[in-house]
XYZ file of C-alpha atoms in Angstrom:
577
model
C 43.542 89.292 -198.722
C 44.125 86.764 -196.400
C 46.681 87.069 -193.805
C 49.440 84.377 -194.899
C 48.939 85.952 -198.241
C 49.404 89.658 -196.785
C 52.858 88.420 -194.878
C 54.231 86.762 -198.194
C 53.728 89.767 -199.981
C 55.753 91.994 -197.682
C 58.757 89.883 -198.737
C 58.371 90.172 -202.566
C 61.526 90.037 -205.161
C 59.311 92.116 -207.406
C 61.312 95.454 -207.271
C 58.464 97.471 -208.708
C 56.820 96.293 -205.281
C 59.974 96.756 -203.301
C 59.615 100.566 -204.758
C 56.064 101.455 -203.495
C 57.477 99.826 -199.782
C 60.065 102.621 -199.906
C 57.723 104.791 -201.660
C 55.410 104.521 -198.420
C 57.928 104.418 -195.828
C 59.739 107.501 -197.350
C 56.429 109.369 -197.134
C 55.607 108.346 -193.214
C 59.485 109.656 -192.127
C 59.120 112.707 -194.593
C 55.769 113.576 -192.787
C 57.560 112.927 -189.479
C 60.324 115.101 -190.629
C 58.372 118.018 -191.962
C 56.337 118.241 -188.781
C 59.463 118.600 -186.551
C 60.753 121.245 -189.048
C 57.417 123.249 -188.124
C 58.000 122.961 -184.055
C 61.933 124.235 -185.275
C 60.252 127.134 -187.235
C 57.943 127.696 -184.370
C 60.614 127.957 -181.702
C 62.727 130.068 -183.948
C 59.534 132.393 -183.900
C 58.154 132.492 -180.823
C 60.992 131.067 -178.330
C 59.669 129.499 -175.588
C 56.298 129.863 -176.195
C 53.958 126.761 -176.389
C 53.026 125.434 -179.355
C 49.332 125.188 -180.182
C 48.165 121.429 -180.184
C 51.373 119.950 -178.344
C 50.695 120.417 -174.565
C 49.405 116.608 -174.248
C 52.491 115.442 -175.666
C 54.818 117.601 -173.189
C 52.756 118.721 -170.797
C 55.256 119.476 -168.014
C 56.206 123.006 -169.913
C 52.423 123.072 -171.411
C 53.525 122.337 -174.793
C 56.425 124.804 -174.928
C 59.992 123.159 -176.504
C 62.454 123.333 -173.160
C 66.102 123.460 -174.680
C 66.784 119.433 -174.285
C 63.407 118.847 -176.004
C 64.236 121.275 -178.855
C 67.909 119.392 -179.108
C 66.367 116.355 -179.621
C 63.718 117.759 -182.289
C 66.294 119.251 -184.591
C 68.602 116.064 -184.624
C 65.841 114.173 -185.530
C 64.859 116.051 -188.161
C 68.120 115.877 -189.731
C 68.174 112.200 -189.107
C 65.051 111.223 -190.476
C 64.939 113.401 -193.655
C 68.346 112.364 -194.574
C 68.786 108.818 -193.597
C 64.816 107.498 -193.838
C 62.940 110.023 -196.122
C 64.850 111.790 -199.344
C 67.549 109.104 -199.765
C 65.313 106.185 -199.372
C 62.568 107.986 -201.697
C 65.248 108.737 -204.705
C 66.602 104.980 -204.254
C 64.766 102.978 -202.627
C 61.158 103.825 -204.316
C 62.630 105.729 -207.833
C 65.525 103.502 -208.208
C 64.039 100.029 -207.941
C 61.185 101.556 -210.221
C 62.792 102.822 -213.044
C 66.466 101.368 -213.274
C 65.372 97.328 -214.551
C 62.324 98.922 -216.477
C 64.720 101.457 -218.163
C 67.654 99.432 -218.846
C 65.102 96.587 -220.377
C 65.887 94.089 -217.473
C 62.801 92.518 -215.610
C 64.561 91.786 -212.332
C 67.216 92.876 -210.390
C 71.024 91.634 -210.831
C 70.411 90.042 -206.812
C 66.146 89.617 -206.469
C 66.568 89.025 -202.620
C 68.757 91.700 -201.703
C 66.164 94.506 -202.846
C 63.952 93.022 -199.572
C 66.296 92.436 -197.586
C 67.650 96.244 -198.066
C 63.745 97.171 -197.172
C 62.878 95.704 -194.050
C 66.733 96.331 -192.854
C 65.281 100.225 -193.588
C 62.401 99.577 -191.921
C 63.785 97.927 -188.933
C 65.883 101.166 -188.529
C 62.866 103.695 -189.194
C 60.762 101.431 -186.340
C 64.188 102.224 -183.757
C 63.619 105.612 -184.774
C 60.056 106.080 -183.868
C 60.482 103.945 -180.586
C 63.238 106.317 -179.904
C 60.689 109.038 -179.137
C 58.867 107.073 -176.259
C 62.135 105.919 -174.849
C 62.827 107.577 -170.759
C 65.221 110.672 -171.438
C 63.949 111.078 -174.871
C 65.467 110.735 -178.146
C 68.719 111.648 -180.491
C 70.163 115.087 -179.389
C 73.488 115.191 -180.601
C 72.599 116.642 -183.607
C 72.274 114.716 -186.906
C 76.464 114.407 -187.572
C 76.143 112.063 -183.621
C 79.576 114.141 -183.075
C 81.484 112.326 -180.049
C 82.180 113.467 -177.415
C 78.511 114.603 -177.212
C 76.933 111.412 -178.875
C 79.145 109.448 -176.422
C 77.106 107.780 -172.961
C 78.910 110.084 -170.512
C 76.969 113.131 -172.477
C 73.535 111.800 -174.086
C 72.945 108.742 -171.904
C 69.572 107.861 -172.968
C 68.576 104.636 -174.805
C 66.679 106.735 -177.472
C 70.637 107.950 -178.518
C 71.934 104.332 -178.912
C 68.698 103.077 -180.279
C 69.437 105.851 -183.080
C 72.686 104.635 -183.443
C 71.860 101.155 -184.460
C 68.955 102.375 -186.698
C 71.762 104.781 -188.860
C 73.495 100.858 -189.069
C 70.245 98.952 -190.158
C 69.449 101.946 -192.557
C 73.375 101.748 -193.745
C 72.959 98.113 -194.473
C 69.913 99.056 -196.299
C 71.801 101.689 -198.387
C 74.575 99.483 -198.852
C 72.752 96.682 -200.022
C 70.672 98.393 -202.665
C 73.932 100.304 -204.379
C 75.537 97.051 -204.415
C 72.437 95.606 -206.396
C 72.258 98.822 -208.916
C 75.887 98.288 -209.807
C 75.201 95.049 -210.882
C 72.164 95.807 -212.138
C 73.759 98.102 -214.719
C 76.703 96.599 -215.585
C 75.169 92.660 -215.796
C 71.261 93.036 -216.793
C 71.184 95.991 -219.250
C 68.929 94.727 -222.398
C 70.901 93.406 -226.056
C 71.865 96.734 -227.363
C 71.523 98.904 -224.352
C 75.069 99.946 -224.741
C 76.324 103.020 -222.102
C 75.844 105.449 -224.744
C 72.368 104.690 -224.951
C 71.228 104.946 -220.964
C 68.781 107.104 -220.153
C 70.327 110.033 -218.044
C 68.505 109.467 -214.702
C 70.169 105.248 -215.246
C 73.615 107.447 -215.274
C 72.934 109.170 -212.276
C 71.594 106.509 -210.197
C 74.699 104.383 -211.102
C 76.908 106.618 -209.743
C 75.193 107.359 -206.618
C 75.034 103.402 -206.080
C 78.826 103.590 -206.786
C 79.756 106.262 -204.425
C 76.816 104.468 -201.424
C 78.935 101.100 -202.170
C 82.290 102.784 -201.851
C 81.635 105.157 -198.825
C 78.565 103.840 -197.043
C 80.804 101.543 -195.548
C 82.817 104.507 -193.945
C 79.549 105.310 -192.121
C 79.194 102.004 -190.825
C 82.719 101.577 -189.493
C 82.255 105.038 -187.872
C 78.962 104.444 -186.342
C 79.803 100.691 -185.332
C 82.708 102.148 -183.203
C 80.746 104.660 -181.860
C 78.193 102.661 -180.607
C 80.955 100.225 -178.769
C 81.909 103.434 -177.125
C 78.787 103.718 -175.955
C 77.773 99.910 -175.088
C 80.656 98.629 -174.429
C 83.348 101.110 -173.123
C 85.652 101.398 -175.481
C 87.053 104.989 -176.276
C 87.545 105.230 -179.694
C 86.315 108.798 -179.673
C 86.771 109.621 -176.072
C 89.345 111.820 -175.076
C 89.944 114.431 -171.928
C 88.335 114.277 -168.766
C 86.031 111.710 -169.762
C 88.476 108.992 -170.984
C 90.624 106.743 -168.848
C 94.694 105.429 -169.692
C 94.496 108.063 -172.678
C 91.161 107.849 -174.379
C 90.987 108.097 -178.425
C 90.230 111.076 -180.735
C 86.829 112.671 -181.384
C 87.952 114.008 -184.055
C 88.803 110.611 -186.205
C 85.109 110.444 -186.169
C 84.788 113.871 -187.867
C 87.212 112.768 -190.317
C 85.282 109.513 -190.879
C 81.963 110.685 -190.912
C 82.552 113.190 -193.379
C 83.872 111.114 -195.429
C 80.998 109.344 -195.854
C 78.641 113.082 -195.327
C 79.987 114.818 -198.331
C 79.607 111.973 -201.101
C 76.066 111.561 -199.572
C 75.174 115.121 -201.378
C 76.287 113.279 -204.567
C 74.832 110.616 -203.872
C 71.364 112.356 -203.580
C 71.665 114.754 -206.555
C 73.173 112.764 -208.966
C 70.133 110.597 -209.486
C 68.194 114.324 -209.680
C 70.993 115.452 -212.365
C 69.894 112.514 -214.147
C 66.295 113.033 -214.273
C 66.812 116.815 -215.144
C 68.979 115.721 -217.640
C 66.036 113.738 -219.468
C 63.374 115.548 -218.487
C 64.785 118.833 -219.834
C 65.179 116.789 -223.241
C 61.914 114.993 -222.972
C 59.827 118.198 -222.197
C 61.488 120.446 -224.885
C 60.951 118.076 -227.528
C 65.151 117.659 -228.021
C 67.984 115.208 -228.030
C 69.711 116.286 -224.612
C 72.679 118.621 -225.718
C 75.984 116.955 -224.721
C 75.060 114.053 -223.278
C 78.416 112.419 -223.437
C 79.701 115.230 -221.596
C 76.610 115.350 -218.909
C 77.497 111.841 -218.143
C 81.375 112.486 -217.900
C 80.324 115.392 -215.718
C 78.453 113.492 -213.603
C 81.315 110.760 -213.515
C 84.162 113.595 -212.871
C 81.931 114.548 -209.911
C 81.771 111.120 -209.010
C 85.148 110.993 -208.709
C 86.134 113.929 -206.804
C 83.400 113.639 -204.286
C 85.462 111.566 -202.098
C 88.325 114.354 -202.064
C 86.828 117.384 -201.162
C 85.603 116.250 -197.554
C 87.544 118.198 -195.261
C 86.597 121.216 -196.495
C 83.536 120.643 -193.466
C 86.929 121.030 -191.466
C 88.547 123.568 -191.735
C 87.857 124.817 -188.393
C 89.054 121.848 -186.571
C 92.448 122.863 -186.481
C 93.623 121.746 -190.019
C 96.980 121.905 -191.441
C 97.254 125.143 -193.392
C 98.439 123.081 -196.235
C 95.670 120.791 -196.115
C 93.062 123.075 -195.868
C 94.809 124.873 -198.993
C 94.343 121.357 -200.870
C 90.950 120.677 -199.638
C 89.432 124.575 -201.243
C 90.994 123.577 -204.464
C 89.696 120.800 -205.173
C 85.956 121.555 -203.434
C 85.870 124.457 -205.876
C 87.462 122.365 -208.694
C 84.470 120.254 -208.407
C 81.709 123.066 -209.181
C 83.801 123.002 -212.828
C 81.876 119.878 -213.904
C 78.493 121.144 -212.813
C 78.431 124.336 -214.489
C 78.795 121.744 -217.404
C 75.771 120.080 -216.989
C 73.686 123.573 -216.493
C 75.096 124.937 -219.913
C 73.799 121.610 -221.529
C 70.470 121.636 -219.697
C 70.332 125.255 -220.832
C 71.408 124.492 -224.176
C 68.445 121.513 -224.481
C 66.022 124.309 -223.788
C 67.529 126.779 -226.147
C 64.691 126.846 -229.116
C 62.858 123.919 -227.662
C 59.185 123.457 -227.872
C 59.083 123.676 -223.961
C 55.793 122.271 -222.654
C 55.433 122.720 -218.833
C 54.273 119.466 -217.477
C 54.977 119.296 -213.668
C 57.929 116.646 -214.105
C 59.033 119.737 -216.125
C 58.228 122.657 -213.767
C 60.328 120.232 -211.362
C 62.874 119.817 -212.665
C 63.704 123.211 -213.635
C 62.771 124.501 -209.615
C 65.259 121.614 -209.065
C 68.062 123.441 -211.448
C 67.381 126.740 -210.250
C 66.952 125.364 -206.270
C 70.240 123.678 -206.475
C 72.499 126.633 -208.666
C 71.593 128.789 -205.392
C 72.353 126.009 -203.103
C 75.818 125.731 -205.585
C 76.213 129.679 -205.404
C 76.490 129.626 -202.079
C 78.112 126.837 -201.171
C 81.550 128.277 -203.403
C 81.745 130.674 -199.835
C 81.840 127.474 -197.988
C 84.641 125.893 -200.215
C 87.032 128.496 -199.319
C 88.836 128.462 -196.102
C 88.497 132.626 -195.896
C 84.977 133.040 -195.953
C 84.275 129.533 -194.586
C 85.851 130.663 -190.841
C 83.253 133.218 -190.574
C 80.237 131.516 -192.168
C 81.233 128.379 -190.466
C 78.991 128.436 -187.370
C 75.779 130.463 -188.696
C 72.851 129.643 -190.505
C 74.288 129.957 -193.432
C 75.600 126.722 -193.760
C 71.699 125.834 -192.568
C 70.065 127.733 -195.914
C 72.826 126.214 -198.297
C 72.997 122.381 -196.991
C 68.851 122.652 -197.353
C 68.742 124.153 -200.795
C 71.260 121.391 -201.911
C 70.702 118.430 -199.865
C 67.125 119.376 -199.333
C 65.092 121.284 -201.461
C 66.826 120.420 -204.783
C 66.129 116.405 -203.920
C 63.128 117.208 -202.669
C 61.307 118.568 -206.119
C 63.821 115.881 -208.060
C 61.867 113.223 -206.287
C 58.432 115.112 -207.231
C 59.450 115.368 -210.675
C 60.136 111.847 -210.679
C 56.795 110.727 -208.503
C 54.917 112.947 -211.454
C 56.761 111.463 -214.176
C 56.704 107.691 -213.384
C 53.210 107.789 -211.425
C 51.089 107.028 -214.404
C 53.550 103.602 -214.981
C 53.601 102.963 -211.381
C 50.082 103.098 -210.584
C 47.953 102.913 -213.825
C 46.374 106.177 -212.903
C 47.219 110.278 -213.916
C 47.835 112.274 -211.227
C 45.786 115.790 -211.819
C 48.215 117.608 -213.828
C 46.984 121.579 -212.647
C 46.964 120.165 -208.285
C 50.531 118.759 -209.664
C 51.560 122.045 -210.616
C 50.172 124.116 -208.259
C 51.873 121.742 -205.673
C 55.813 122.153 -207.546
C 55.005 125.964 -208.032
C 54.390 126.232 -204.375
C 57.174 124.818 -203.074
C 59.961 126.036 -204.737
C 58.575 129.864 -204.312
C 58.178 128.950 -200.623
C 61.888 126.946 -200.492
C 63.677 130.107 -201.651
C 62.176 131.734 -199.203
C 62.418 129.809 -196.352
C 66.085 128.965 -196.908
C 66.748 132.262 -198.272
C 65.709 133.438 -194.711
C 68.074 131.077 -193.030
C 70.935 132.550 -195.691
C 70.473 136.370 -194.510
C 69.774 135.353 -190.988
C 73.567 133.883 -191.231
C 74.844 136.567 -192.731
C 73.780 138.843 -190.340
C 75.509 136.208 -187.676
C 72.831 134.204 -186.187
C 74.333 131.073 -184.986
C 73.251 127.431 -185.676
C 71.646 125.533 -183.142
C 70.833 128.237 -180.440
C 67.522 127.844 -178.817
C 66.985 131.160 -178.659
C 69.149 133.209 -180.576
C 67.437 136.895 -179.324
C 69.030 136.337 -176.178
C 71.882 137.804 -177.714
C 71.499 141.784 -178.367
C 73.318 141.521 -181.879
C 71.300 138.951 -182.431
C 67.346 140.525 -181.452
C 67.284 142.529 -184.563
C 66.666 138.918 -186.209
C 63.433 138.311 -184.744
C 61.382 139.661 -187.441
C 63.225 138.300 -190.122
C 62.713 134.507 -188.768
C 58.776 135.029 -187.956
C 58.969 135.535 -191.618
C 60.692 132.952 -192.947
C 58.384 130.483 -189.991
C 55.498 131.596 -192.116
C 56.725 130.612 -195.236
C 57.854 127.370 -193.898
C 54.334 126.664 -192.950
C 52.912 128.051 -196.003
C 55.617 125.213 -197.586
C 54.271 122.664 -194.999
C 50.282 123.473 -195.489
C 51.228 123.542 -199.969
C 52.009 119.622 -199.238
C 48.403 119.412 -198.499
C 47.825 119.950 -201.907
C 50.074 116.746 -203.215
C 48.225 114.760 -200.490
C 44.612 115.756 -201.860
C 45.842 114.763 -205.420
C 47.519 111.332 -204.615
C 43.780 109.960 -202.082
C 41.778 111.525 -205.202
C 44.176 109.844 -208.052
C 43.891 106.675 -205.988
C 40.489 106.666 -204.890
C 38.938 107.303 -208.049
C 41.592 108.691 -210.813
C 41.269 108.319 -214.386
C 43.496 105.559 -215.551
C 46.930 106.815 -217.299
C 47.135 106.984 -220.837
C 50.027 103.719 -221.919
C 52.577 106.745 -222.968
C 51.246 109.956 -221.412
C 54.196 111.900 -222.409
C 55.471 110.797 -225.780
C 59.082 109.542 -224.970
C 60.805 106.578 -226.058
C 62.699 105.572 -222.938
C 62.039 101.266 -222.187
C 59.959 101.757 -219.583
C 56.982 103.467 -221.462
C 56.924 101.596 -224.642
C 56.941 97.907 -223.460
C 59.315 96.813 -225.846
C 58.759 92.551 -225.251
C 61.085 90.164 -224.408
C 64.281 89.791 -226.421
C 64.132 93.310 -227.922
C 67.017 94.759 -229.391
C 67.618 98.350 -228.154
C 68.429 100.279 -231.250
C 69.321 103.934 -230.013
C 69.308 106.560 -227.311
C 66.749 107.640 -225.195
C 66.235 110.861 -226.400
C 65.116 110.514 -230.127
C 63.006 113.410 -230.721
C 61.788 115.417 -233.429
C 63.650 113.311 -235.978
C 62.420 113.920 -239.333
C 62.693 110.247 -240.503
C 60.610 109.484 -237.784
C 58.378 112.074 -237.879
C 57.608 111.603 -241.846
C 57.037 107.560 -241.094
C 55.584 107.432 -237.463
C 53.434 110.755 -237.634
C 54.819 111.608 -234.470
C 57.380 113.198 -233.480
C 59.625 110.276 -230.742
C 60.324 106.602 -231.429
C 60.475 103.986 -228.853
C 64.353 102.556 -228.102
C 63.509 99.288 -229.355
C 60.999 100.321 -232.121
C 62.231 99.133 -235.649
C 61.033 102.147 -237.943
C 58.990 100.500 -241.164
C 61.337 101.185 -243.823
C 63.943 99.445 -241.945
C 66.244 102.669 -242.179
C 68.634 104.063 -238.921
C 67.397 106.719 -237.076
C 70.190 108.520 -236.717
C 71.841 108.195 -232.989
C 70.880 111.898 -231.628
C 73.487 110.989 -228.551
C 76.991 110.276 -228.547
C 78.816 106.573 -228.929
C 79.814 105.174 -225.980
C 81.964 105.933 -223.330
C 85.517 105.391 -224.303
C 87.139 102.025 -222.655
C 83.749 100.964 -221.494
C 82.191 98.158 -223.841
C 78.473 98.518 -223.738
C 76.164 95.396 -223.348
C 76.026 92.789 -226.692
């Protein structure tokens, strides 16, 4: 390819092309990620011992983390798994795959914005990586940037403010690709693709482009402040010693940015919840029980995610009243999940289950997230919350919700749509091996962090033995270190399967898993969308097709209905004509 040609194509409309840019960009920051997990592992291990292969990058303590260089690894680790690797994977990469393709639109509602959203992403991941060159280092005030700490007069390196604008470019990013999904849905969905008949994951994706349109903007005001205190001496969030003529309030920021922190759980797992959703009806050979009431569940939780925030509070001096308020309606909002696991469970009751890896991931991603869920209810009331606040038990739930759960729900995507995406079939028994893997070794790590906080280890500390209540721990945490590398190495096994599928994979099969959905069946232009996605094991079908699903746009031969195996559309909401 020639050079001009190679530049145009990095600004491409195409959002199937957009997807693989996030799709590679995602990987690079998750790789970056996971290796500064393994130095946190290593330090929680061995404190203060060097880590093998890292003395030319610090070799002033001969490759050992000092406590500022450990500060700086775990808020970058946060930073870029969050910000540039899971979020941008589900949306950015899934998202602009599946969403036109499965709602029978070939573009998106705004073509421009979808590269425009990238390169604002990858603007922000390139101020991340310079970060870690920068004099003083990068980020190290944690991944929340709490002020006062995240303020100049306590983390006065550049790396901190260049961080601070890349969470901006990477908010613009997120920003601008929700706003183009909303539309998407609600303008560009295909003649007869009413909102009964979305696929689940389309569902789940809207709503987390809802809530990123709705509260992304939170993060931006926050962050945009907080980098004027920083740049241009303002005190929005500076208070005490450090402020002059009065200062602001740190914690307005706290306020703000979890207001924007606790919808972003939401908006990761409701695109997952989506996928589950189908691939739980897909994989058992079923119409997905209740799927009216998955998608209301999804939309209650939509709703309410935006007024349970301060339950991350409660120990910043809350109003007793408030923080009463705040525990009802966090726990309130586990009502509407337990909804969606008794119809995922009911879709599997007397399926014909076949264990494909989108299916073995998406059930690690059910049973991943109902522990993160379990014990997270602790966490939603103000009683056990005080206690549990500080520790790593806040560490081990955040990761099996946040992390681990939209971790596999991106795999189970990645092995669902990789035969559309790239023409070729990924090996199906490396695939497994790869899901099986990691959710055995997610459990464990994070159900090490989980004891290890309920014996009282604190977050954060660089070397929690230090403490005598605390040495008793050691053990348990070289444990769960193994297992995290165990988790890290098991990756190796995805990576061998994607160079071999790409080098010299088989090409995918035009409908490798039988479903009916718009993407897989290539329905033509002007196709009428005449049911739900989940029309399985109908008998009309089965008796006239031979098989046992029907594509959403496919006309049967004797002209008759299939009957719709989902529910009418939502109530008050008119579905496309």
């Amino acid at each position: 390819m020639k050079a001009g040609a190679f530049l145009r194509s990095l600004w491409t409309t195409d959002p199937q092309r957009v997807a693989r840019q996030y799709l590679w960009g995602g990987f690079l920051f998750l790789l970056v990620g996971g290796l500064l997990a393994m130095l946190i592992r290593f330090q929680w291990a061995w404190p203060g011992q060097p880590v093998p292969g890292l003395g030319w990058v610090l070799p002033e303590s001969k490759g050992a983390l000092t406590p500022p260089t450990y500060t700086a690894v775990f808020t970058m680790h946060g930073l870029l798994m969050i910000f540039f690797a899971v979020t941008p994977l589900l949306f950015g990469a899934l998202g602009h795959f599946v969403l036109p393709l499965a709602i029978g639109s070939k573009q998106m509602a705004f073509p421009r914005l979808s590269p425009f959203g990238f390169w604002a992403y990858a603007v922000g991941g390139a101020l991340m990586l310079v970060s870690f060159v920068v004099r003083l280092g990068p980020a190290s005030a944690g991944w929340t940037s709490y002020p006062p700490l995240a303020t100049s007069a306590f983390t006065p390196s550049l790396g901190q403010t260049l961080v601070t604008v890349a969470v901006l470019c990477v908010g613009v990013s997120a920003f601008l690709y929700g706003l183009n999904f909303v539309v998407t849905v609600v303008r560009c969905r295909a003649p007869g693709m009413t909102w009964g008949r979305m696929p689940l994951v389309v569902w789940g994706l809207f709503y987390g482009a809802v809530l990123n349109v709705l509260f992304v903007p939170v993060l931006a005001a926050a962050t945009g402040l907080l980098l004027l205190d920083r740049v241009a001496g303002t005190q929005f969030f500076i208070a005490g010693a450090a402020a002059v003529g009065g200062g602001g309030d740190p914690v307005v920021y706290q306020h703000l940015f979890w207001l924007f922190g606790h919808p972003e759980v939401y908006i990761l797992i409701l695109p997952a919840w989506g996928m589950v959703g189908d691939f739980v009806a897909f994989f058992s050979r079923k119409p997905a029980h209740g799927y009216r009431m998955t998608a209301g569940a999804m939309g209650a939780v939509t709703a309410l995610s935006g007024a349970v925030y301060a339950h991350h509070l409660f120990t910043s001096g809350m109003a007793p009243v408030l923080g009463r308020t705040f525990m009802v309606l966090t726990l309130l909002i586990s009502l509407p999940a337990q909804v969606m696991f008794l119809n995922w469970l009911m879709t599997l009751w007397r399926g014909s289950v076949r264990l494909t890896s989108p299916m073995l991931a998406a059930l690690a991603t059910m049973i991943v997230f109902g522990l993160g869920g379990i014990t997270g209810l602790a966490l939603g009331a103000v009683a056990t919350d005080v206690p549990l606040h500080g520790t790593m038990w806040v560490v081990g739930h955040f990761h099996l919700t946040m992390g681990a759960a939209s971790f596999l729900a991106v795999f189970a995507g990645l092995y669902f749509w990789f035969p559309r995406m790239y023409g070729r079939a990924l090996d199906e028994r490396l695939a497994k091996v790869h899901v099986v893997l990691s959710a055995v070794l997610f459990i464990a790590v994070f159900g090490g962090q989980l004891v290890a906080g309920y014996a009282g280890q604190l977050r954060r500390l660089y070397d929690p033995y230090q403490y005598a209540f605390l040495s008793h721990l050691l053990t348990l945490n070289r444990w769960t270190s193994w297992a995290a590398f165990a988790l890290g190495a098991a990756q190796l096994v995805f990576v061998v399967n994607l160079a071999r599928t790409l080098g010299w994979g088989r090409a995918a099969e035009p409908n490798p898993w039988r479903v009916g959905t718009l993407e897989w069946t290539d329905a033509g232009p002007g196709a009428v969308v005449l049911r739900g996605p989940h029309a399985l094991s109908q008998p009309e079908v089965q008796e006239q097709l031979g098989r046992d699903w029907v594509g959403q746009a496919e006309p049967l031969p004797s002209g008759a209905a299939v009957p719709e195996p989902v529910a009418a559309p939502v109530p008050g909401v008119e579905g496309a004509v």
